[in-house]
mmCIF file of C-alpha atoms and ligand atoms in Angstrom:
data_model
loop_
_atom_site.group_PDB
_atom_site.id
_atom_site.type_symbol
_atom_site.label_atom_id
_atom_site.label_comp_id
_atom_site.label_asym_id
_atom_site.label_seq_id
_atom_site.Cartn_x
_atom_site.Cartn_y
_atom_site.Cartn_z
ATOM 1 C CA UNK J 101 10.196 -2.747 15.921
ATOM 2 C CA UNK J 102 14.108 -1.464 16.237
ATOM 3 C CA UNK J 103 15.250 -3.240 13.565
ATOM 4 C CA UNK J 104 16.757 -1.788 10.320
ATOM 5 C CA UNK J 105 15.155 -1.478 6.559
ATOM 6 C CA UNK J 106 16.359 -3.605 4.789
ATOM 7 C CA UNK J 107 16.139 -3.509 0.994
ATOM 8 C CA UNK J 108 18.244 -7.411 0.823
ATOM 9 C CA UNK J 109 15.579 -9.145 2.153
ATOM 10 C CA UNK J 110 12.818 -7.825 -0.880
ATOM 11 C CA UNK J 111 12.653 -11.184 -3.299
ATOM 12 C CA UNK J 112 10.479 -12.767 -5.626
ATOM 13 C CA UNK J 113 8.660 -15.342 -5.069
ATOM 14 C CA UNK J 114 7.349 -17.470 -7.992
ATOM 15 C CA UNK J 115 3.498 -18.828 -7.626
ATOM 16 C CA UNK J 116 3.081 -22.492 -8.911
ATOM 17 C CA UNK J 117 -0.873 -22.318 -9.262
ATOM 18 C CA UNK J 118 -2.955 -25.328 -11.069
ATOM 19 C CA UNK J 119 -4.601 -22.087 -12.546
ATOM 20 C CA UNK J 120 -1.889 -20.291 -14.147
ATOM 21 C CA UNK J 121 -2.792 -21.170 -17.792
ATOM 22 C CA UNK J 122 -0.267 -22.301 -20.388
ATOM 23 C CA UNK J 123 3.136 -20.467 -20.098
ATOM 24 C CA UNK J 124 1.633 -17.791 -18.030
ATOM 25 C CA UNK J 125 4.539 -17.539 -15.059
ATOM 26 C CA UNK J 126 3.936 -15.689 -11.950
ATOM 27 C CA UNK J 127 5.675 -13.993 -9.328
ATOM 28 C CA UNK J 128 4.975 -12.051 -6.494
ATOM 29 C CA UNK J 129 7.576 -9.228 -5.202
ATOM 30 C CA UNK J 130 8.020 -9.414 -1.661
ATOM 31 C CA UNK J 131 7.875 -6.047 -0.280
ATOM 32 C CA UNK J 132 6.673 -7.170 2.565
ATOM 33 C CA UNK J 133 9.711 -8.556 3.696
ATOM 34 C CA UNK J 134 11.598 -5.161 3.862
ATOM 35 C CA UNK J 135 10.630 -4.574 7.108
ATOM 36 C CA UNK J 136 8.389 -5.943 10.431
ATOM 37 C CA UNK J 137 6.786 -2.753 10.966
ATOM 38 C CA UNK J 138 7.746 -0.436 7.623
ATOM 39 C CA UNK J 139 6.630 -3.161 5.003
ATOM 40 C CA UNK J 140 6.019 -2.548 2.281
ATOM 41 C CA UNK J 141 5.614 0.435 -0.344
ATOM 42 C CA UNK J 142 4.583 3.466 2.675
ATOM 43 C CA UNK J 143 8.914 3.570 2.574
ATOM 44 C CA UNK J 144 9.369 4.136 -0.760
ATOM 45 C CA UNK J 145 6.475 6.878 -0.944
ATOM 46 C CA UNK J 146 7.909 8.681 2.118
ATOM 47 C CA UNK J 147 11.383 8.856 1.055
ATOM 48 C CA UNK J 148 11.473 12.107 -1.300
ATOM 49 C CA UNK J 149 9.146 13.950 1.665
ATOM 50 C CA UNK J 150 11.249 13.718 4.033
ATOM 51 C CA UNK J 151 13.662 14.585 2.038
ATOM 52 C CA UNK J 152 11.737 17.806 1.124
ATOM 53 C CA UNK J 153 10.829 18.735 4.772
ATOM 54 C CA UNK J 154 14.519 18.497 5.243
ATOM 55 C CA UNK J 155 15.559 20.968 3.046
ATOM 56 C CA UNK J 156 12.173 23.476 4.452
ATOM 57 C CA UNK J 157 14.243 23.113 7.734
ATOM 58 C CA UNK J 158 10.566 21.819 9.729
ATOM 59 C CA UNK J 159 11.706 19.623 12.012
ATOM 60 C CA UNK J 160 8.244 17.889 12.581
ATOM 61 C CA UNK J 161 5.917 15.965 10.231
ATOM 62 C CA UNK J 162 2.384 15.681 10.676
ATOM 63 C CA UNK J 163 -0.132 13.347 8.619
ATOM 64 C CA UNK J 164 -3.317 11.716 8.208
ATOM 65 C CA UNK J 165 -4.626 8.184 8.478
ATOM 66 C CA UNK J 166 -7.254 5.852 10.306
ATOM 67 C CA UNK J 167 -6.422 3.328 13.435
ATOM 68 C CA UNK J 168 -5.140 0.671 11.164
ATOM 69 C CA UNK J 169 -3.448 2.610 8.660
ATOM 70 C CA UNK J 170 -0.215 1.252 7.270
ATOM 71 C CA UNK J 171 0.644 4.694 6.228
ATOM 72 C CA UNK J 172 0.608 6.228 10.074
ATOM 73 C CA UNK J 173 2.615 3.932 11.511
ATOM 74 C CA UNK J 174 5.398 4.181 8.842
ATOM 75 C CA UNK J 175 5.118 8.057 8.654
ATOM 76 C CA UNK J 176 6.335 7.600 12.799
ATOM 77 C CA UNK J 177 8.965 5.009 12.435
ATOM 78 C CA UNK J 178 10.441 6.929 9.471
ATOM 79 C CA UNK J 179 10.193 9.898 10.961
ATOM 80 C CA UNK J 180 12.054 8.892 14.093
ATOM 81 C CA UNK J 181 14.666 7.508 11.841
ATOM 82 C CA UNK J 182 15.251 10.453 9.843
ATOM 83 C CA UNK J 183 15.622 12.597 13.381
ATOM 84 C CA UNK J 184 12.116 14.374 13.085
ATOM 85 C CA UNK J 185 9.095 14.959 15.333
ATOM 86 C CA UNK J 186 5.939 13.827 14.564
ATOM 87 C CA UNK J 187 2.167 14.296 15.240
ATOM 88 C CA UNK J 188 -0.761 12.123 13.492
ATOM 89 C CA UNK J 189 -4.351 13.343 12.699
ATOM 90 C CA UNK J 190 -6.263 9.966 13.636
ATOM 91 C CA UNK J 191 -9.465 9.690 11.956
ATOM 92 C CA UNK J 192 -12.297 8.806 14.707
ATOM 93 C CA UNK J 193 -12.440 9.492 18.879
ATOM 94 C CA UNK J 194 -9.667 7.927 20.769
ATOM 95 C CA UNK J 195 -10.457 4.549 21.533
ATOM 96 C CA UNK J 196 -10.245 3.365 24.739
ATOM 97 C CA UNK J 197 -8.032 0.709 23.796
ATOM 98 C CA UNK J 198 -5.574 1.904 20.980
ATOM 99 C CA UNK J 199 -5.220 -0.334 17.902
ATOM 100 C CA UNK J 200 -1.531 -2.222 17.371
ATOM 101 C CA UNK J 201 -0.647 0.369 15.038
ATOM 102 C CA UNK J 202 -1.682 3.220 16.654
ATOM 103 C CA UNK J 203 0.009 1.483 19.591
ATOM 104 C CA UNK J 204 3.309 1.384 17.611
ATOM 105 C CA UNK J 205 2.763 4.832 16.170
ATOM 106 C CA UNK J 206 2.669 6.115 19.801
ATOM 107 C CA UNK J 207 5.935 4.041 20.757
ATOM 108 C CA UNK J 208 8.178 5.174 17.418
ATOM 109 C CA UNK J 209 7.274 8.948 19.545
ATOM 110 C CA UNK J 210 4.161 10.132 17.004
ATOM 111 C CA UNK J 211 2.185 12.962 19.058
ATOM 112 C CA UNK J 212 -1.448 11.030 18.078
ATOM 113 C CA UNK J 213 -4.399 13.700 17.574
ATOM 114 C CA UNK J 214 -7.877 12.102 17.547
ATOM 115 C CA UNK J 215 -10.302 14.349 15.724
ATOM 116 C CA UNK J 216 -14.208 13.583 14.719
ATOM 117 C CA UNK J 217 -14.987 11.736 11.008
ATOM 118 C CA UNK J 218 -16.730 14.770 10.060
ATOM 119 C CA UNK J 219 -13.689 17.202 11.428
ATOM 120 C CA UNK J 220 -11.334 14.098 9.385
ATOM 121 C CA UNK J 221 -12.794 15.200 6.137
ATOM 122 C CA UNK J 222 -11.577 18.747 6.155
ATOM 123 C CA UNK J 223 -7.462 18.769 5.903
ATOM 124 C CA UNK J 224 -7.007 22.045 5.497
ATOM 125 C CA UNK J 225 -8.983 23.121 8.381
ATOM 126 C CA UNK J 226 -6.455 20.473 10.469
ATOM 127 C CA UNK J 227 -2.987 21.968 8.874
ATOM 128 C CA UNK J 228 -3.948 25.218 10.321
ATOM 129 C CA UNK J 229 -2.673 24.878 13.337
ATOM 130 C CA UNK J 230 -0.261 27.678 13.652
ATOM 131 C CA UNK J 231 3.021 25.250 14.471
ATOM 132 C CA UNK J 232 5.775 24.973 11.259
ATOM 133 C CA UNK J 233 4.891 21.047 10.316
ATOM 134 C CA UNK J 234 5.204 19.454 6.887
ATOM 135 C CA UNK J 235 2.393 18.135 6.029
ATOM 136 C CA UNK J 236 2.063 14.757 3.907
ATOM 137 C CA UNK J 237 -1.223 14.000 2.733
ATOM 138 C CA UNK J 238 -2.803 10.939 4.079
ATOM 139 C CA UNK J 239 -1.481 7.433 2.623
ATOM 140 C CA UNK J 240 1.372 9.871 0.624
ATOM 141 C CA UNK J 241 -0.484 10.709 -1.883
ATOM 142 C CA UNK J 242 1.291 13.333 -4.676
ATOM 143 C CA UNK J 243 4.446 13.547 -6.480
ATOM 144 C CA UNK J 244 7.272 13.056 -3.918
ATOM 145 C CA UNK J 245 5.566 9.767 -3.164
ATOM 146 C CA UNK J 246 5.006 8.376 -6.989
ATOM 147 C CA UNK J 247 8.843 9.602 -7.424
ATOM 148 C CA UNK J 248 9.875 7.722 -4.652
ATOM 149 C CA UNK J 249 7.405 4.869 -5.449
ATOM 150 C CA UNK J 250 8.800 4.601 -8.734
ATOM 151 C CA UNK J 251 11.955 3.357 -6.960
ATOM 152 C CA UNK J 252 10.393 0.237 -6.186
ATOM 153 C CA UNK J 253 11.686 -0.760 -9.740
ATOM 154 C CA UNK J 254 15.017 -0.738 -8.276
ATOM 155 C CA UNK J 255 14.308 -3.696 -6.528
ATOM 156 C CA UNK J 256 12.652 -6.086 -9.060
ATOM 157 C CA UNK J 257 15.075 -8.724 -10.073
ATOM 158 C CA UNK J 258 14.800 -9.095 -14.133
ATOM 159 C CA UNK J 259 12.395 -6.640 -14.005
ATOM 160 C CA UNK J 260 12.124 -5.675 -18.045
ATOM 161 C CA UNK J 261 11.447 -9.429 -18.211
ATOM 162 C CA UNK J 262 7.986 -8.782 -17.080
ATOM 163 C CA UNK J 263 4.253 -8.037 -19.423
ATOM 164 C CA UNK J 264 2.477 -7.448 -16.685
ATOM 165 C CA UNK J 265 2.554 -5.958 -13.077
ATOM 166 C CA UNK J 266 -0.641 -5.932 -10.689
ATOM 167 C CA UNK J 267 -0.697 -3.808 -7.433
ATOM 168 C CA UNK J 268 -3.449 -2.554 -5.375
ATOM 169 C CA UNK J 269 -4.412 1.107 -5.255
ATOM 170 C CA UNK J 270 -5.718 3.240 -2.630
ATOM 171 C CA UNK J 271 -4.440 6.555 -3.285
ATOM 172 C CA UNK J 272 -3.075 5.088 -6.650
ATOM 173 C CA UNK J 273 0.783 6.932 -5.806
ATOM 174 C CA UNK J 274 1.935 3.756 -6.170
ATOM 175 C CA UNK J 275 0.508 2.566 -9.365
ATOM 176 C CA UNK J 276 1.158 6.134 -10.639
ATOM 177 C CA UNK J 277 4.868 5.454 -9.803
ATOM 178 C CA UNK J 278 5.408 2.086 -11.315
ATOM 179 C CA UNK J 279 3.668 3.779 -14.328
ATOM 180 C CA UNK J 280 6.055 5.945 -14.751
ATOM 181 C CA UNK J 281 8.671 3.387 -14.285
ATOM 182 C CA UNK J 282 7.561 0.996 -16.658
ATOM 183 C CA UNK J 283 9.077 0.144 -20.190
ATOM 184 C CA UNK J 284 6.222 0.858 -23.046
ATOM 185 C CA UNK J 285 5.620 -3.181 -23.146
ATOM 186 C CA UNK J 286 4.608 -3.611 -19.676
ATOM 187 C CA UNK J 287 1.081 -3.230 -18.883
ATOM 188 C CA UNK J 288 0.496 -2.097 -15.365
ATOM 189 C CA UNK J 289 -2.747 -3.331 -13.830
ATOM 190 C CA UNK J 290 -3.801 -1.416 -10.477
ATOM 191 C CA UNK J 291 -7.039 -3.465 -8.668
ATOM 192 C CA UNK J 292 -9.024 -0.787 -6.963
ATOM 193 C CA UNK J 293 -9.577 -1.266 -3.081
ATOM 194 C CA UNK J 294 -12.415 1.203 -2.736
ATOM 195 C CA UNK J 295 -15.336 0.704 -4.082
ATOM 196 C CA UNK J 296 -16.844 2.882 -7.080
ATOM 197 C CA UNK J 297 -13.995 4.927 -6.865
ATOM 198 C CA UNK J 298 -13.555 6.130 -10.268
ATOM 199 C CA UNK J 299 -11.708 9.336 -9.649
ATOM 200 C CA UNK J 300 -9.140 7.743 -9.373
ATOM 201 C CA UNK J 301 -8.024 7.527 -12.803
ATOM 202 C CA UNK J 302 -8.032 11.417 -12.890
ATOM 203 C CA UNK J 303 -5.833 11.110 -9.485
ATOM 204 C CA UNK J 304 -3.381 8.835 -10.897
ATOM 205 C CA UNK J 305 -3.116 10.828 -14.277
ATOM 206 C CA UNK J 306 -2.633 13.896 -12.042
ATOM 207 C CA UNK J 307 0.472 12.089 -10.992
ATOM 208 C CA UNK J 308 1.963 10.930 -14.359
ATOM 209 C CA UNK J 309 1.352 15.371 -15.446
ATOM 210 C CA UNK J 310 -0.896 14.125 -18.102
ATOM 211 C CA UNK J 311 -4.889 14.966 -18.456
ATOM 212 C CA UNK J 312 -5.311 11.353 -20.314
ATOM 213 C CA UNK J 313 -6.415 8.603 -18.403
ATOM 214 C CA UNK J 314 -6.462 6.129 -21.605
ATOM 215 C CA UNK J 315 -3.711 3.644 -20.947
ATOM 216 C CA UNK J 316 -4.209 4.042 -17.103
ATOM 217 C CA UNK J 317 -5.675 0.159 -16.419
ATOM 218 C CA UNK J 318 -7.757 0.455 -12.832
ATOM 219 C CA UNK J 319 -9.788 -2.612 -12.541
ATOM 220 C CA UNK J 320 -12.883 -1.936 -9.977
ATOM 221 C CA UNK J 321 -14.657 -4.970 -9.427
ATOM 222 C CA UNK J 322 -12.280 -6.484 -6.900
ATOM 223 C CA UNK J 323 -12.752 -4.363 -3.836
ATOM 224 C CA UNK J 324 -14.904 -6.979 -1.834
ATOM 225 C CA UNK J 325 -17.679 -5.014 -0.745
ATOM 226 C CA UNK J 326 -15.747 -1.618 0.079
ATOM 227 C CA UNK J 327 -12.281 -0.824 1.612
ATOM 228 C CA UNK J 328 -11.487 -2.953 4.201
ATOM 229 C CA UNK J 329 -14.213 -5.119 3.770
ATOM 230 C CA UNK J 330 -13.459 -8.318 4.441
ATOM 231 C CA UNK J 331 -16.688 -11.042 3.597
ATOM 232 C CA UNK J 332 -15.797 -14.481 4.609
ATOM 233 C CA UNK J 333 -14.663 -15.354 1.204
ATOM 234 C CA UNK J 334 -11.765 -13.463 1.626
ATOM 235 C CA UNK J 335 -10.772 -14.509 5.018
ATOM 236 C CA UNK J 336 -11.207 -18.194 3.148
ATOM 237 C CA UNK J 337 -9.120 -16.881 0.411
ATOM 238 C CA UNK J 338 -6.495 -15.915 2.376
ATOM 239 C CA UNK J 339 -6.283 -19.176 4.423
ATOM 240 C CA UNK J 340 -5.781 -21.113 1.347
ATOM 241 C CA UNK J 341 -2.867 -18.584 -0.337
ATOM 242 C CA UNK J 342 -1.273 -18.681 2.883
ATOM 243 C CA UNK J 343 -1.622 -22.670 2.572
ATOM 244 C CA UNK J 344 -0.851 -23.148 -0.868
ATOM 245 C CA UNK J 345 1.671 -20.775 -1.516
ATOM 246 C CA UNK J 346 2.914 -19.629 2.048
ATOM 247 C CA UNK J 347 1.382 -15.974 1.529
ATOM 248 C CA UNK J 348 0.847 -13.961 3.414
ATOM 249 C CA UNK J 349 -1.968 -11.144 2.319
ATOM 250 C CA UNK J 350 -3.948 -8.549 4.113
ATOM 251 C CA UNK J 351 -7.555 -7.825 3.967
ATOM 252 C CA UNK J 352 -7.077 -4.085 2.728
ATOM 253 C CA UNK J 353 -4.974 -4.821 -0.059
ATOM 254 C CA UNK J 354 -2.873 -7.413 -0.954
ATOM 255 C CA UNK J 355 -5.225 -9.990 -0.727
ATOM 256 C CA UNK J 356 -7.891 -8.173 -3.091
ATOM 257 C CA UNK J 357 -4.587 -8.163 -5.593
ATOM 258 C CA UNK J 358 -3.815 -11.461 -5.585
ATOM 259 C CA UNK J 359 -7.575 -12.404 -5.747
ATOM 260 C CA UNK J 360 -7.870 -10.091 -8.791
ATOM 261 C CA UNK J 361 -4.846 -11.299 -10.475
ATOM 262 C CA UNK J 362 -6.490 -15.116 -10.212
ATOM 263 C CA UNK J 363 -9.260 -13.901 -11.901
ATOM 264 C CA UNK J 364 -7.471 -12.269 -14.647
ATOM 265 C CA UNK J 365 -5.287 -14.488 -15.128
ATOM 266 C CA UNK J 366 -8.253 -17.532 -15.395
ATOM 267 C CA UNK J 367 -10.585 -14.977 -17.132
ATOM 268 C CA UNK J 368 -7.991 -14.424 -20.041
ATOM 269 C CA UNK J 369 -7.621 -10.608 -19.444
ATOM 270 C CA UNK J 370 -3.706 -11.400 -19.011
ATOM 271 C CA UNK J 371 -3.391 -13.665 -22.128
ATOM 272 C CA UNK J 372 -1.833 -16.757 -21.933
ATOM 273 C CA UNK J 373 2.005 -16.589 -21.883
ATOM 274 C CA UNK J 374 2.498 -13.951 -19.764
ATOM 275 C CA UNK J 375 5.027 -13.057 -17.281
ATOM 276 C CA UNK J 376 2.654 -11.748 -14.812
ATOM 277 C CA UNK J 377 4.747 -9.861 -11.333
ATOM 278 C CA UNK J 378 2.152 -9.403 -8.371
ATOM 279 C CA UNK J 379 3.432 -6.479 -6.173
ATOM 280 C CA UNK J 380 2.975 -7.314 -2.543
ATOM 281 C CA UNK J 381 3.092 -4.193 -1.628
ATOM 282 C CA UNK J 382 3.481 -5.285 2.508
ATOM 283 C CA UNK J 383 1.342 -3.582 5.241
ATOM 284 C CA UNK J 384 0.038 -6.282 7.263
ATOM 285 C CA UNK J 385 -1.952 -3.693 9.906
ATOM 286 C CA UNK J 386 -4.963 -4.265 8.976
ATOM 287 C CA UNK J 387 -5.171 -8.147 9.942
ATOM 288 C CA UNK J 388 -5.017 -6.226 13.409
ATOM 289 C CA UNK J 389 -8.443 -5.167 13.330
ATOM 290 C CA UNK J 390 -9.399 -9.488 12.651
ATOM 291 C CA UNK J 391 -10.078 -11.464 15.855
ATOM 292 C CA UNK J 392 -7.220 -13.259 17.164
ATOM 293 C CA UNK J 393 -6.772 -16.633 15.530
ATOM 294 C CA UNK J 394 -9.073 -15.739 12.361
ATOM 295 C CA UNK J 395 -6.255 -15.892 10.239
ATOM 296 C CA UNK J 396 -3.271 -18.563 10.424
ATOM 297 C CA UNK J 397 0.024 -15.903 9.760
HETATM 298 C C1 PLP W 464 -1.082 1.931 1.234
HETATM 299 C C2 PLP W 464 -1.024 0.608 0.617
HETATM 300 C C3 PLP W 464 -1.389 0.411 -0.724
HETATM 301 C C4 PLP W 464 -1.945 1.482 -1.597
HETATM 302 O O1 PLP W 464 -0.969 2.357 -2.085
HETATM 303 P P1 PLP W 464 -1.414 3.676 -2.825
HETATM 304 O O2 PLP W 464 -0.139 4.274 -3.251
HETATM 305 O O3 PLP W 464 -2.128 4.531 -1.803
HETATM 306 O O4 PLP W 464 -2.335 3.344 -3.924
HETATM 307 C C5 PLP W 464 -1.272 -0.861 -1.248
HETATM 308 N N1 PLP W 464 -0.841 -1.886 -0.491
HETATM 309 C C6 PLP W 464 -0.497 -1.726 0.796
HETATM 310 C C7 PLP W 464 -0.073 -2.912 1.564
HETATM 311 C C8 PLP W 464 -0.585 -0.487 1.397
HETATM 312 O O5 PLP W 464 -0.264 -0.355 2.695
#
């Protein structure tokens, strides 16, 4: 929980599959690894507002998320870090038994503010509550966060060697920012991890300042049932990365990515040849919400 970021211990990781098909390569960046509490991309899409919130002169920070959200729980120990206060909109009643991350939220010093599903849904209404915070939106979604998500490039080893790069998306900030990091050779694939959620083409593009969503590659039919769904097949799936390829995924995101980049690689949608880069993009919170032993990791 106390310990530092630390950007040294992001790596690659190559994948030897039996399904990669002829001279396809793949590796998967380990975000993850940046940090036990902070993995993952939340840091890089916090960065510039906190930055921004600096310069305002508010010293507290309030956001949005649910009981497992990766986002919360980084918004609190990256606020603490950065010497601000700050409070958390929590979708749902309080439970009577907090979640790990809300837990951890609550420890990093993040004022936690339960408020109704139906009250969740309207942000402005929650912002208005007379104090002087900066508000981030839930999971970082807007510019600040695709600028500082586009840092992520920073910290991919070789990284024009790569065709093809495959994240998950659930605000799409990140995808938006590797976009817009991208040489015009790469093709970035984001895997949906909501289901039907095809505004989010326009939401990316919103991102990137165009009004064209041509080019924008959001694949949809990877999301397992919904977000955070999490059928047996996945839990199975997850046992056997974690086996083959000492994995680690989570049932929000990163193991609906890897999933989906299997299936395009097998399918043919990334052709054969490819240098294919799986972003795992860290947040391991919601495994928290599995019963204990369910998963092996
Ligand atoms: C939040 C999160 C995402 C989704 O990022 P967006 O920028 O909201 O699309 C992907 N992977 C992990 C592990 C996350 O925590």
């Amino acid at each position: 929980m106390q310990s530092a970021i630390c950007f040294n211990n992001i790596d690659v990781q190559p994948v030897y599959a039996p399904w990669l098909t002829p001279g396809t390569t793949l590796n998967v960046l380990r975000l993850d690894k940046l940090h036990n509490v902070v993995s993952g991309n939340k840091w890089f899409k916090l960065k510039y507002y906190l930055a921004d919130a600096a310069k305002s002169g508010c010293t507290t920070i309030g956001t949005f998320g649910g009981a497992y959200s990766n986002h919360i729980v980084a918004a609190a120990f990256a606020c603490r870090q950065a010497g601000f206060k700050s409070v958390g909109i929590i979708r749902g009643e309080e439970p009577a038994v907090p979640s790990p991350t809300l837990q951890q939220a609550a420890a990093c010093g993040m004022q936690l503010r339960f408020v109704s599903r139906t009250a969740f849904k309207n942000k402005e209404a929650l912002q208005n509550t007379g104090e002087n915070i900066y508000w981030i939106n839930e999971g970082g979604y807007g510019h600040y966060g695709a600028m500082g998500a586009a840092e992520i490039w920073q910290h991919i080893p070789a990284a024009g060697s790569y065709t093809h790069i495959v994240c998950a998306v659930g605000t799409g900030t990140m995808l938006a920012g590797l976009i817009s990091g991208a040489a015009v050779n790469q093709e970035i694939i984001g895997i949906s991890v909501l289901k039907n959620n095809f505004s989010i083409l326009n939401e990316v593009a919103a991102l990137l300042h165009k009004t064209v969503t041509a080019g924008i590659n959001i694949q949809h039919g990877y999301h397992f049932g919904g977000y955070a769904k999490h059928p047996p097949a996945l839990i199975d799936y997850m046992r056997k990365v974690w086996h083959d390829y000492a994995l680690p995924t989570d049932i929000v995101y990163t193991a609906k990515a890897f999933y989906a980049t299997q299936q395009l690689i097998t399918g043919g949608s990334i052709p054969s040849g490819s240098k294919v880069l799986m972003v795992h993009s860290g947040g391991l919170q919601g495994n928290a919400s599995l019963q204990n032993g369910m998963l092996p990791f």
